[in-house]
CSV table of C-alpha atoms in Angstrom, one decimal:
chain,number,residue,atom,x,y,z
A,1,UNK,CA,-34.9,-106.1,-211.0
A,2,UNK,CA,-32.0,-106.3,-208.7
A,3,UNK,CA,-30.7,-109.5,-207.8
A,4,UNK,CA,-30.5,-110.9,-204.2
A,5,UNK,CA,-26.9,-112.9,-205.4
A,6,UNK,CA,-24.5,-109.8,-206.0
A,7,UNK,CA,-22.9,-111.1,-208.2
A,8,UNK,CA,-25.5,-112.8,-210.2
A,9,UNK,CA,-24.5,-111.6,-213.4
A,10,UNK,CA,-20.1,-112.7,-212.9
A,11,UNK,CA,-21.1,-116.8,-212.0
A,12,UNK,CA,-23.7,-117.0,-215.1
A,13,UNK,CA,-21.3,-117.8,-217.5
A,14,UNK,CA,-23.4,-120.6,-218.7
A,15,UNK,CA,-27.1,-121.9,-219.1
A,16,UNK,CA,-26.8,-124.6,-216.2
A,17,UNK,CA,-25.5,-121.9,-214.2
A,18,UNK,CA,-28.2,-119.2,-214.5
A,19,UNK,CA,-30.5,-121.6,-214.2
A,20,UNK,CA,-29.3,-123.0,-210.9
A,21,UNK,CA,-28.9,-118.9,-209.6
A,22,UNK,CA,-32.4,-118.1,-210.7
A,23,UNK,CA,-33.5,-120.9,-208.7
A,24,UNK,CA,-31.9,-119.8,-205.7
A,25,UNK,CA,-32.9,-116.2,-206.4
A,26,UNK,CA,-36.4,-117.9,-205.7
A,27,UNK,CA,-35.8,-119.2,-203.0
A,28,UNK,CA,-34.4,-116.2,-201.2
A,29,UNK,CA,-37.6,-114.2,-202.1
A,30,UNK,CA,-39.9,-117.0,-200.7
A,31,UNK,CA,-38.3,-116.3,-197.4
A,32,UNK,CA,-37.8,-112.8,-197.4
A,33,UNK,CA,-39.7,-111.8,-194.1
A,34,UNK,CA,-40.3,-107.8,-195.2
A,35,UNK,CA,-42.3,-109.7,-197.8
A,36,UNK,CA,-43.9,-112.0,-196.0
A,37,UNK,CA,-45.3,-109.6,-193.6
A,38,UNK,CA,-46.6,-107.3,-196.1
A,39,UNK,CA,-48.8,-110.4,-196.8
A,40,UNK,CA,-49.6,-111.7,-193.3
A,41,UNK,CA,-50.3,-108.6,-191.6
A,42,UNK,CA,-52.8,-105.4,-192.1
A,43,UNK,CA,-54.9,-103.1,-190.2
A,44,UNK,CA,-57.9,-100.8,-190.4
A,45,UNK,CA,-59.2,-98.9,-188.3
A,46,UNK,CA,-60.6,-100.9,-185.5
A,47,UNK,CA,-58.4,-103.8,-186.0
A,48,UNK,CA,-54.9,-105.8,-186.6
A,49,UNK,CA,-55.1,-108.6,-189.3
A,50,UNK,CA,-52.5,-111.3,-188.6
A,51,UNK,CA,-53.7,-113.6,-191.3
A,52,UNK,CA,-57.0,-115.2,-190.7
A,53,UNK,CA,-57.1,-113.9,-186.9
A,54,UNK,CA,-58.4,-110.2,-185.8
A,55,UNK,CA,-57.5,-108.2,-183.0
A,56,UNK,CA,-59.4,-105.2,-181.8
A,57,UNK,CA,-57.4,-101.9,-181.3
A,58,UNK,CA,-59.9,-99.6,-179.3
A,59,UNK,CA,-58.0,-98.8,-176.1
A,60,UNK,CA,-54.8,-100.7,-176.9
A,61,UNK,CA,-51.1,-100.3,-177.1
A,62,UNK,CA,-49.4,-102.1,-179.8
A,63,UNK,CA,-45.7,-103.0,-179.3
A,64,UNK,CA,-43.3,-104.8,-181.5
A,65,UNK,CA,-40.2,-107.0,-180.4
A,66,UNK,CA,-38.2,-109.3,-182.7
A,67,UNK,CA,-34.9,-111.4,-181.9
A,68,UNK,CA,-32.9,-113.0,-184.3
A,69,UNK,CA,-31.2,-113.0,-187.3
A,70,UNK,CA,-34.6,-111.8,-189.0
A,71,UNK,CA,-35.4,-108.9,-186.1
A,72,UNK,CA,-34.2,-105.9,-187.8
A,73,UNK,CA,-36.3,-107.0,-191.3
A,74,UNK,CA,-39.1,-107.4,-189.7
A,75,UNK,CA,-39.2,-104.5,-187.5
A,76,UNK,CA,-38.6,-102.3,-190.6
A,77,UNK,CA,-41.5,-104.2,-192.2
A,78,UNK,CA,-43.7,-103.6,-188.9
A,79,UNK,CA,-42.9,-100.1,-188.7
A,80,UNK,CA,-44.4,-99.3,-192.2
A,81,UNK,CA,-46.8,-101.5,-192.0
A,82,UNK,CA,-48.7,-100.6,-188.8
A,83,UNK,CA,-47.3,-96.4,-188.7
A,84,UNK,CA,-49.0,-94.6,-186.2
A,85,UNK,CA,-50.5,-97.8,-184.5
A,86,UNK,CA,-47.3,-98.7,-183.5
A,87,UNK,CA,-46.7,-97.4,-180.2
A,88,UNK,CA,-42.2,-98.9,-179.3
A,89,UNK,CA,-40.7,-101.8,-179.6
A,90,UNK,CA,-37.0,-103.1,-179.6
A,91,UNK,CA,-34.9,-105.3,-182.0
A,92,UNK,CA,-31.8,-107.5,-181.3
A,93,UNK,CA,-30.5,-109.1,-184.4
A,94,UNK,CA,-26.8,-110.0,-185.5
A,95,UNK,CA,-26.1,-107.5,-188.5
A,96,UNK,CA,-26.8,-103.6,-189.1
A,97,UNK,CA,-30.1,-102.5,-189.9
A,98,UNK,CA,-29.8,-101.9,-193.6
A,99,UNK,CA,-31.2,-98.6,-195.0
A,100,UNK,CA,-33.1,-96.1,-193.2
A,101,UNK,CA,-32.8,-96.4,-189.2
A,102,UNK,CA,-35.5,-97.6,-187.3
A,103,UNK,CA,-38.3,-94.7,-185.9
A,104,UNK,CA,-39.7,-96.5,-183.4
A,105,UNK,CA,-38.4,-99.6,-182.5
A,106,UNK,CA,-35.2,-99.7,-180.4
A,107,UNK,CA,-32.1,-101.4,-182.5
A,108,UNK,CA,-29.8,-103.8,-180.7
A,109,UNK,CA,-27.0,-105.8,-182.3
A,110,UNK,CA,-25.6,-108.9,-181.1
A,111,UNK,CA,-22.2,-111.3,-181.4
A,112,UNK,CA,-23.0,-114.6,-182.7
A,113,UNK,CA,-22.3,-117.4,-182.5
A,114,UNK,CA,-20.9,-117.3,-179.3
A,115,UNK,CA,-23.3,-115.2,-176.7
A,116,UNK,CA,-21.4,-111.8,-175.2
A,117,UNK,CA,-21.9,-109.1,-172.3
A,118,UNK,CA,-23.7,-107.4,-175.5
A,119,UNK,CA,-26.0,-109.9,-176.0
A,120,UNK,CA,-27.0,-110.1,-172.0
A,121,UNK,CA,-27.2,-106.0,-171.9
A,122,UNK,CA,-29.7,-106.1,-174.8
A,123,UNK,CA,-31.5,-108.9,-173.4
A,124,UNK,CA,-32.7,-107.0,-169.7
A,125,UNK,CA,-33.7,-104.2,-172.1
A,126,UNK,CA,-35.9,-106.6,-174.0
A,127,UNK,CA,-37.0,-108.2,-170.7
A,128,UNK,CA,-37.4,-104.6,-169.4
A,129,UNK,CA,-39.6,-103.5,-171.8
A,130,UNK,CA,-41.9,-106.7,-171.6
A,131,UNK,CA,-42.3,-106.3,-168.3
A,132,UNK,CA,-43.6,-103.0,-168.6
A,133,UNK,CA,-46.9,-103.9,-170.6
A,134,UNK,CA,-50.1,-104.2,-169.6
A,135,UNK,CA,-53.8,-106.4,-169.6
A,136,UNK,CA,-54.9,-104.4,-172.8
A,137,UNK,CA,-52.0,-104.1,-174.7
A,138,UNK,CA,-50.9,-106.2,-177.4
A,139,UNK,CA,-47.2,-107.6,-177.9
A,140,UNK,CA,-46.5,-108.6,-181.9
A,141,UNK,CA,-43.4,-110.9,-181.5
A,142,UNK,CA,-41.0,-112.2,-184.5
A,143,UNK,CA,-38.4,-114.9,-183.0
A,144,UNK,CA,-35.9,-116.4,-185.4
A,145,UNK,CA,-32.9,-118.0,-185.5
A,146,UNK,CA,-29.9,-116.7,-183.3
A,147,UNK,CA,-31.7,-116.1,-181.2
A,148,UNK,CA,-30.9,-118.6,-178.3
A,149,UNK,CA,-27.2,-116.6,-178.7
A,150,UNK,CA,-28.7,-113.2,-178.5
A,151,UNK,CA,-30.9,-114.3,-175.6
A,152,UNK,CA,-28.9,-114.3,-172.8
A,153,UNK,CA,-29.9,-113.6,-168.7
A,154,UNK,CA,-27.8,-115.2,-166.5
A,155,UNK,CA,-28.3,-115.5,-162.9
A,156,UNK,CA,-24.7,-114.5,-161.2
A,157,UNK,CA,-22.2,-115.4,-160.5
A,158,UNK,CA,-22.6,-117.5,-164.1
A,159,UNK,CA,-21.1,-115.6,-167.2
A,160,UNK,CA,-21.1,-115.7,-170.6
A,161,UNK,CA,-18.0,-117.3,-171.2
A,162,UNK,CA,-19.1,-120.0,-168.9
A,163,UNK,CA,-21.6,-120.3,-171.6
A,164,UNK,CA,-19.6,-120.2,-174.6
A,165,UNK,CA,-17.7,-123.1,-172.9
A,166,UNK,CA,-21.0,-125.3,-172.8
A,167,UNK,CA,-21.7,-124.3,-176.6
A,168,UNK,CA,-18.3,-125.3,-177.7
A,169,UNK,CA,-17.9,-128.6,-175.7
A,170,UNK,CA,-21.5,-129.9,-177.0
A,171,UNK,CA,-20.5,-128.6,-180.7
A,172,UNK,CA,-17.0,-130.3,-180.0
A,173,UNK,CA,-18.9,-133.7,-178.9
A,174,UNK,CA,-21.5,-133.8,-181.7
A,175,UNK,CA,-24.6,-132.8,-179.9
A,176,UNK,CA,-27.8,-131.9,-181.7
A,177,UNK,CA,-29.6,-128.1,-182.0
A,178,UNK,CA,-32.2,-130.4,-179.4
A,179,UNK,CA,-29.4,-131.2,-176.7
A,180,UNK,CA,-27.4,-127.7,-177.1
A,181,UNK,CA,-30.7,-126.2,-176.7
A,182,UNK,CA,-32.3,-127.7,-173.7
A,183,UNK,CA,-29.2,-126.8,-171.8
A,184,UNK,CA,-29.0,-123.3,-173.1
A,185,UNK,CA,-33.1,-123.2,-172.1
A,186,UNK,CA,-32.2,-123.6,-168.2
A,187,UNK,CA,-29.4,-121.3,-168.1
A,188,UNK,CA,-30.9,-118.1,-169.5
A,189,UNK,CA,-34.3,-116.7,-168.1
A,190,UNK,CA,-35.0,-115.1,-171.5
A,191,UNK,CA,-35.1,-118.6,-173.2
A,192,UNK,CA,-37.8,-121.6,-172.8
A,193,UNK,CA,-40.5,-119.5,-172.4
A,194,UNK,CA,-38.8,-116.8,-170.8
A,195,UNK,CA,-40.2,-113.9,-173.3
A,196,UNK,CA,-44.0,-114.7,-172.9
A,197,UNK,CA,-43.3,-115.1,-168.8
A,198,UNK,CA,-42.3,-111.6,-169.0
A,199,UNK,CA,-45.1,-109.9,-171.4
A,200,UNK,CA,-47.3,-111.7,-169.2
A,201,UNK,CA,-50.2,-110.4,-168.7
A,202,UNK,CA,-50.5,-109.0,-172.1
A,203,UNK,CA,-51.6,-110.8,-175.3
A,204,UNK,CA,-48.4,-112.1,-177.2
A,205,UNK,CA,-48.5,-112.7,-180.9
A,206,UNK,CA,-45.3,-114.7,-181.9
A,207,UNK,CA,-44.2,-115.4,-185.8
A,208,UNK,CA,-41.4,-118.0,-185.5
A,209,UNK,CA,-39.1,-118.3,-188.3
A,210,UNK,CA,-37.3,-121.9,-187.9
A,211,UNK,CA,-34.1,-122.9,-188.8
A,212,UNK,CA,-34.5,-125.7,-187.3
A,213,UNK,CA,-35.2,-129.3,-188.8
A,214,UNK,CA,-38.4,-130.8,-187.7
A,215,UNK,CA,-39.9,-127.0,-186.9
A,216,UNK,CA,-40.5,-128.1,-183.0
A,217,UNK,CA,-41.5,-124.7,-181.7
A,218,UNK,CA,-39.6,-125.2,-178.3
A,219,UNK,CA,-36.1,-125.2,-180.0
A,220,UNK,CA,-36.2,-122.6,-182.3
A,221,UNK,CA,-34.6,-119.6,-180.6
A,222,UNK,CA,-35.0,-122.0,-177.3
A,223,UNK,CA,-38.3,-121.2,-177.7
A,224,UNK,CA,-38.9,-117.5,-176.3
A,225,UNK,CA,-42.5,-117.4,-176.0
A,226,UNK,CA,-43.4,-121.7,-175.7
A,227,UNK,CA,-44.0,-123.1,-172.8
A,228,UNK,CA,-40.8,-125.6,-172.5
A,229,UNK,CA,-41.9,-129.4,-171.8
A,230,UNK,CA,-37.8,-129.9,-170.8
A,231,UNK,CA,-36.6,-130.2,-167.1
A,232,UNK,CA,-33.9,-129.3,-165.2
A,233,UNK,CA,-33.8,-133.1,-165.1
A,234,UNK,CA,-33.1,-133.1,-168.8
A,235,UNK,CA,-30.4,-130.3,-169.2
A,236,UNK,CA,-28.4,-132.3,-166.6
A,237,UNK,CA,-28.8,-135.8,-168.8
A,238,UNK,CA,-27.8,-134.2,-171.6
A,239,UNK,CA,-24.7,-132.7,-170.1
A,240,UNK,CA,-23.8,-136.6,-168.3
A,241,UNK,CA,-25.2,-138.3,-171.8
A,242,UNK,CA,-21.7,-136.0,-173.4
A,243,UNK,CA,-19.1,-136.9,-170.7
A,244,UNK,CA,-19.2,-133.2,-169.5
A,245,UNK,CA,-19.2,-131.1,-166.3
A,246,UNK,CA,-21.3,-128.0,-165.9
A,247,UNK,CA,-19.4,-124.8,-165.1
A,248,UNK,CA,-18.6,-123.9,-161.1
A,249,UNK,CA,-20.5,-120.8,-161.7
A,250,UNK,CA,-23.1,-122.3,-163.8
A,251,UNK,CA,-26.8,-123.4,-162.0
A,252,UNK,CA,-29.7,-124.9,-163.9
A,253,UNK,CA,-33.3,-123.2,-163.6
A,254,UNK,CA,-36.5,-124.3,-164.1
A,255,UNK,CA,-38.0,-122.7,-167.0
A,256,UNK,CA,-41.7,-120.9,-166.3
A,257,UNK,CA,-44.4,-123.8,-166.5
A,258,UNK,CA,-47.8,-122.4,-165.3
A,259,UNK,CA,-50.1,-122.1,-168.5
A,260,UNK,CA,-51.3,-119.2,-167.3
A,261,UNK,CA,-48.0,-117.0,-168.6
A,262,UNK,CA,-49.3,-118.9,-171.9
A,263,UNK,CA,-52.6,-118.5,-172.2
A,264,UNK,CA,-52.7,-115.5,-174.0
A,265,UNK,CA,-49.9,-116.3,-176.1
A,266,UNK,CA,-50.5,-117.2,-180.6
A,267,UNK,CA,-47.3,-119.0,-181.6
A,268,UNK,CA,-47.7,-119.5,-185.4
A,269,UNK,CA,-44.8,-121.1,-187.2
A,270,UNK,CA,-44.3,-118.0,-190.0
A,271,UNK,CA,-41.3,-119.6,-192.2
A,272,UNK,CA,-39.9,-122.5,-192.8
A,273,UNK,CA,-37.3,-124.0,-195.3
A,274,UNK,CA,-40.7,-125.1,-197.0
A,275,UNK,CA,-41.5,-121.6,-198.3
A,276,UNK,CA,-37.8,-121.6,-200.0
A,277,UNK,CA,-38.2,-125.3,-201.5
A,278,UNK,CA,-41.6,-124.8,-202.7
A,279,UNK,CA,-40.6,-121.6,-204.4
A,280,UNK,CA,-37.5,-123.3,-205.6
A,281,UNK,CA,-39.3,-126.3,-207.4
A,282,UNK,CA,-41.7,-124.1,-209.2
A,283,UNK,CA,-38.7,-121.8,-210.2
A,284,UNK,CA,-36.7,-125.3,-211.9
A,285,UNK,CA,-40.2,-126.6,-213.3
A,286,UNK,CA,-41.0,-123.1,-215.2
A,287,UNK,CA,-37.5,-123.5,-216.4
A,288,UNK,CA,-38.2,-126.8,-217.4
A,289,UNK,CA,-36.7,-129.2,-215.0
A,290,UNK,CA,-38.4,-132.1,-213.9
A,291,UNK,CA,-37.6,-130.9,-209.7
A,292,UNK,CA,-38.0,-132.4,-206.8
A,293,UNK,CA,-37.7,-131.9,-203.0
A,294,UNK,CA,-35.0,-134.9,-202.3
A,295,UNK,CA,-34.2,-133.8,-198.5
A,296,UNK,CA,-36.2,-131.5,-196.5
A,297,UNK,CA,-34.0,-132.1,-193.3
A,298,UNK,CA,-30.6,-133.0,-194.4
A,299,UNK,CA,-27.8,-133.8,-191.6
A,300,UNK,CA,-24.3,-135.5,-191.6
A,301,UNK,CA,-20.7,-134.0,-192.6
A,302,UNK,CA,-20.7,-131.7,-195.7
A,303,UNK,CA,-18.4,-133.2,-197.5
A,304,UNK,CA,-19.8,-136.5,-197.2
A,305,UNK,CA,-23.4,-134.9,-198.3
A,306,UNK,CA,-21.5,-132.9,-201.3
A,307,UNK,CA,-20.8,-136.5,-203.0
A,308,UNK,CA,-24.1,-138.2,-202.1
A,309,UNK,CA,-26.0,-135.1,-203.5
A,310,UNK,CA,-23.6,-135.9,-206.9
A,311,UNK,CA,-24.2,-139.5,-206.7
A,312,UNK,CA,-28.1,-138.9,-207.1
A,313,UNK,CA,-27.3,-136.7,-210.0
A,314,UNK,CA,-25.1,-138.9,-211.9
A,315,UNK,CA,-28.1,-141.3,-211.9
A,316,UNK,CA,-30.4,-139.1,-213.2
A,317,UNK,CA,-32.1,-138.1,-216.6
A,318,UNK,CA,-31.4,-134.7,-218.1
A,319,UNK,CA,-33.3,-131.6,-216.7
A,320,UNK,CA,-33.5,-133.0,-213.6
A,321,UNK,CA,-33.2,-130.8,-210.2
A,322,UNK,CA,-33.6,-132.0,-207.0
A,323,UNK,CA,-34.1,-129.7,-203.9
A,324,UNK,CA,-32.4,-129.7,-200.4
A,325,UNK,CA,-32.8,-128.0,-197.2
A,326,UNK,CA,-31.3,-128.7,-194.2
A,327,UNK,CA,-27.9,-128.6,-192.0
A,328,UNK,CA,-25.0,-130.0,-192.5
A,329,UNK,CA,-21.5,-129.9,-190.1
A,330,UNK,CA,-17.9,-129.8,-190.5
A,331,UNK,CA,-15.5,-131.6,-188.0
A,332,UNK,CA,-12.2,-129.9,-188.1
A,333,UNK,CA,-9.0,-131.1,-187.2
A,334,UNK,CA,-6.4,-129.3,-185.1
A,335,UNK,CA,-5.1,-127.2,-188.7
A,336,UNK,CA,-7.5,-125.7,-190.6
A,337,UNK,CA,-8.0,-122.7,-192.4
A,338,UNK,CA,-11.3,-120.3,-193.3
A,339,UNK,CA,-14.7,-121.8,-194.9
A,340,UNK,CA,-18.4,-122.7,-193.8
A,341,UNK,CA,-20.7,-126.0,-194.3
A,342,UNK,CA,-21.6,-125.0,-197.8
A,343,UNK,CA,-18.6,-123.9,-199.3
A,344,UNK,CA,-16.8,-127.5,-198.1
A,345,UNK,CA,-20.1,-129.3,-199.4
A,346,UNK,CA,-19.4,-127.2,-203.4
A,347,UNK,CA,-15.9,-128.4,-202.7
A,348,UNK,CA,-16.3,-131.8,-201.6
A,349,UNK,CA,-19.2,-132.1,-205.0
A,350,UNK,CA,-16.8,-131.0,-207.4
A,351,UNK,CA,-14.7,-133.9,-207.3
A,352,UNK,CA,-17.5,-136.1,-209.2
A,353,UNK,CA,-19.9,-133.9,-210.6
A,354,UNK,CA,-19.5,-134.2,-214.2
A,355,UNK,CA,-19.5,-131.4,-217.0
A,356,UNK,CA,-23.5,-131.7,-217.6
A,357,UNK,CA,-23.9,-131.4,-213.7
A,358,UNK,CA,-24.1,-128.4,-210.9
A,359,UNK,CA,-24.5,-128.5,-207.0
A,360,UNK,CA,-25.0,-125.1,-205.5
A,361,UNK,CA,-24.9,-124.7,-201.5
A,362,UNK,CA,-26.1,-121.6,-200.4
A,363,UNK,CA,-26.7,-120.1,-196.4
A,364,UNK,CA,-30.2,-119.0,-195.9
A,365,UNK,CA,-28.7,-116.3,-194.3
A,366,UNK,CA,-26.6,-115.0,-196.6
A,367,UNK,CA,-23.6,-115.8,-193.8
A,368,UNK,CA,-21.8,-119.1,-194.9
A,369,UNK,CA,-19.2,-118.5,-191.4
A,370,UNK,CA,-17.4,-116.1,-193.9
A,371,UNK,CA,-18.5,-113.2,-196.0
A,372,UNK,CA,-19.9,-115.9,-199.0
A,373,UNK,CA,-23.2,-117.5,-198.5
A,374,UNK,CA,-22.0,-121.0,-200.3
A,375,UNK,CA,-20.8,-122.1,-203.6
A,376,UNK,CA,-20.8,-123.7,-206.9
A,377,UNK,CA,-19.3,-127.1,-207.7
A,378,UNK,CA,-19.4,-127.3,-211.4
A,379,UNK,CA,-17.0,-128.1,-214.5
A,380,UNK,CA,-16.7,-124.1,-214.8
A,381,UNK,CA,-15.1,-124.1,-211.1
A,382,UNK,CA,-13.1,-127.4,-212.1
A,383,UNK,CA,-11.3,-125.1,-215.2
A,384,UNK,CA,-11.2,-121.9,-213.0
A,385,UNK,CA,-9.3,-124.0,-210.2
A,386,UNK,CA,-6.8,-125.4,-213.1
A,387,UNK,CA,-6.7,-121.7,-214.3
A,388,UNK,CA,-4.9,-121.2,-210.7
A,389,UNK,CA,-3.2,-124.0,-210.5
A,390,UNK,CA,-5.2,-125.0,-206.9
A,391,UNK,CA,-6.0,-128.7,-206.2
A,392,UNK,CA,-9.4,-128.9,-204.9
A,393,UNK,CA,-8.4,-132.4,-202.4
A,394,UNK,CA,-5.8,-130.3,-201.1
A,395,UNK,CA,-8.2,-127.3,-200.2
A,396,UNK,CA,-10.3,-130.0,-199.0
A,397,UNK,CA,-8.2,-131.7,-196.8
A,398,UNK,CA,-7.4,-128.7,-195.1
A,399,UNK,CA,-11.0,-127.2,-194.7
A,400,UNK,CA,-10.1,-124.3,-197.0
A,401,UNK,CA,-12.8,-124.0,-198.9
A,402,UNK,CA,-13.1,-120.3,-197.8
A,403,UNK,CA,-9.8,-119.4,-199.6
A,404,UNK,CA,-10.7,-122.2,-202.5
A,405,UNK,CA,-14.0,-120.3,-203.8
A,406,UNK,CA,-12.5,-116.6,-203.5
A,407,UNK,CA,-9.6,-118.0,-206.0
A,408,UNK,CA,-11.7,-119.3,-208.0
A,409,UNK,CA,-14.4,-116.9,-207.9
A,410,UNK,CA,-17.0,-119.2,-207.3
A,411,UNK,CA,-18.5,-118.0,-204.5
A,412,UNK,CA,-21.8,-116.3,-203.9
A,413,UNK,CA,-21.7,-112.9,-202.3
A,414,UNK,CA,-25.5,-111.4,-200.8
A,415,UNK,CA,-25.1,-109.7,-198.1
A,416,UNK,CA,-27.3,-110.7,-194.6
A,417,UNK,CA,-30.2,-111.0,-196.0
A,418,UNK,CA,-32.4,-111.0,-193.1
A,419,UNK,CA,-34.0,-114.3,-193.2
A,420,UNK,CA,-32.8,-117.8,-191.2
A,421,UNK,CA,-34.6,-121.1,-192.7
A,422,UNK,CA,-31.6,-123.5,-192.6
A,423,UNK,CA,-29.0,-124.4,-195.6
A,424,UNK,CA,-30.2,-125.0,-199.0
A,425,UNK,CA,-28.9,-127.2,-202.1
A,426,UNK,CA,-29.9,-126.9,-205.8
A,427,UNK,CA,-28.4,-130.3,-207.3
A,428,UNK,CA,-29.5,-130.1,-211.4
A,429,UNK,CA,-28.7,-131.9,-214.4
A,430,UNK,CA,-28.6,-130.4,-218.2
């Protein structure tokens, strides 16, 4: 079976090592959304099966739209799955559709982090093609993260650079997915709610895939298709709460709040970091770990959860594994060089994690801000530093962990892998 991590087979060099991979190869198949919807969704002929709910297809349309960094998996899943019952759809995600191109469904890629004229072109066709649907028809939706980047619908004269500007200065300032999304909610008309106010009046089926901690519904993506409880009122706190000044071109607007544009709307939370730690743990106890789910929400600087995550090893019994999913950050200094949150945590981890000891830090997404998902701090990358003469503090110091790992080789490589649930950790002992 072909492995998820591409290069699987060059980091096993040990039996701690394989371990920790096959655990992580767990992970990513508990969360891979083709998958899941093979699982979740089936038809017949009078009817769509989304789980445990059944809609009738007699006289209906059945249209397909997904946004995120999960849209292009699942459309290719939706289009084999329903076939002929499909009638269009369109996808916006951040990466190439892999394989085959899509039949039916419209492919649209977008730039993130930051939101682009892309991103607000392939929005109006998404808003577009809601608005164009009927009573009877039926709207099967699958919002994930990235997508409050990819969703963007300004009102002139406001831009997306005017946009960017917010993102950075609350990113800058420390603000929380929460604060960065309330504001982003009241500047784009595709966001808190925006998607469902524009199926409206047909029935919306929504399969959220968070990446957010706490899974609140209204912040995952900005919440397309929820009806937003935030106010204008709040986007401006948040702004005066962070000392800054929103953009001359920039106006806040209310986000849709009449039920009725909801009322017809299933969100279902679809995946969560939960599917990839559940997996995970069963995956270290068949393997005969004695795992645990430390952290289901981690937070904080990297570096500074790198050494707490070795900390809790240290006073641990052999086979031990404990499980973490979350998100951590990186403040940078005015020089820095290449890396992402879980290559600095691998770095920051391998100054104290000892020989019978492994922290891997992996991307959901397969994206760690560079072409690695994450890394391995073990003894193995300690020898393969000396090999190459490179002082991990030094890499460290400089946020380098980016040009660290691909010396060393101790980097995983897989690819976007379609699927968004948050960072994940795999701490284990020997």
């Amino acid at each position: 079976m072909a492995h998820r991590i591409q290069n699987f087979e060059s980091l096993a060099t040990n039996a701690l090592r394989t371990d920790a991979l096959a655990i992580a190869e767990a992970g990513y198949a508990a969360i891979d959304v083709g998958s899941a919807l093979a699982h979740t969704l089936h038809k017949d002929d009078a009817a769509l099966h989304v789980g445990a709910a059944t809609y009738p297809l007699a006289g209906r349309r059945v249209f397909f739209v997904g946004v995120g960094k999960c849209a292009f998996a699942a459309a290719k899943a939706v289009e084999t799955i329903l076939g002929d019952t499909l009638t269009g759809g369109v996808a916006l995600d951040v990466s190439p559709v892999e394989g085959a191109p899509l039949a039916k469904i419209e492919a649209y890629i977008g730039t993130h982090p930051l939101p682009s004229e892309v991103n607000e072109d392939a929005t109006k066709r998404i808003v577009e093609f809601l608005s164009g649907r009927r009573e009877d028809d039926l709207v099967i939706m699958l919002i994930s993260g990235g997508g409050s980047t990819l969703l963007c619908l300004h009102d002139a004269p406001m831009t997306c650079t005017d946009e960017s500007t917010l993102w950075s200065e609350l990113t800058a300032r420390g603000a929380t997915i929460q604060d960065i999304n309330t504001v982003r909610k009241h500047i784009s008309r595709a966001r808190g709610g925006g998607l469902a106010f524009a199926a409206y009046p047909a029935e919306v089926i929504s399969l959220i895939v968070s990446d957010v901690p706490g899974n609140d519904l209204e912040f995952i993506a900005s919440g397309a298709t929820v009806l937003d409880t935030s106010t204008v009122a709040d986007a401006h706190a948040v702004l005066a709460r962070f000392g800054i000044a929103l953009p001359a071109n920039a106006t806040f607007k209310e986000t849709p709040k009449d039920r009725k544009y909801f009322d017809r709307v299933t969100n279902t939370l679809f995946l969560t970091n939960q599917n990839a730690l559940d997996a995970m743990r069963d995956a270290a106890a068949a393997r005969g770990y004695a795992a645990g789910i430390a952290d289901a929400a981690f937070a904080g600087e990297a570096r500074d959860t790198g050494r707490a995550v070795v900390e809790k090893l240290h006073g641990a019994p052999a086979k031990s594994a404990f499980l973490y999913a979350g998100e951590s950050t990186v403040t940078l200094g005015s020089e820095h060089g290449a890396g992402g949150r879980n290559q600095e945590l691998a770095l920051a981890a391998l100054a104290d994690v000892r020989d019978d000891e492994l922290v891997l830090s992996f991307a959901s997404d397969g994206h760690d801000n560079t072409d690695l998902a994450g890394a391995i701090g073990d003894a193995a990358t300690r020898l393969h530093a000396a090999a190459h003469h490179l002082s991990p503090e030094e890499f460290l110091a400089g946020h380098r962990a980016y040009d660290f790992f691909k010396e060393t080789g101790d980097g995983l490589v897989t690819g976007y892998t379609g699927s968004n649930v948050s960072d994940l950790i795999i701490a284990i002992k020997q």
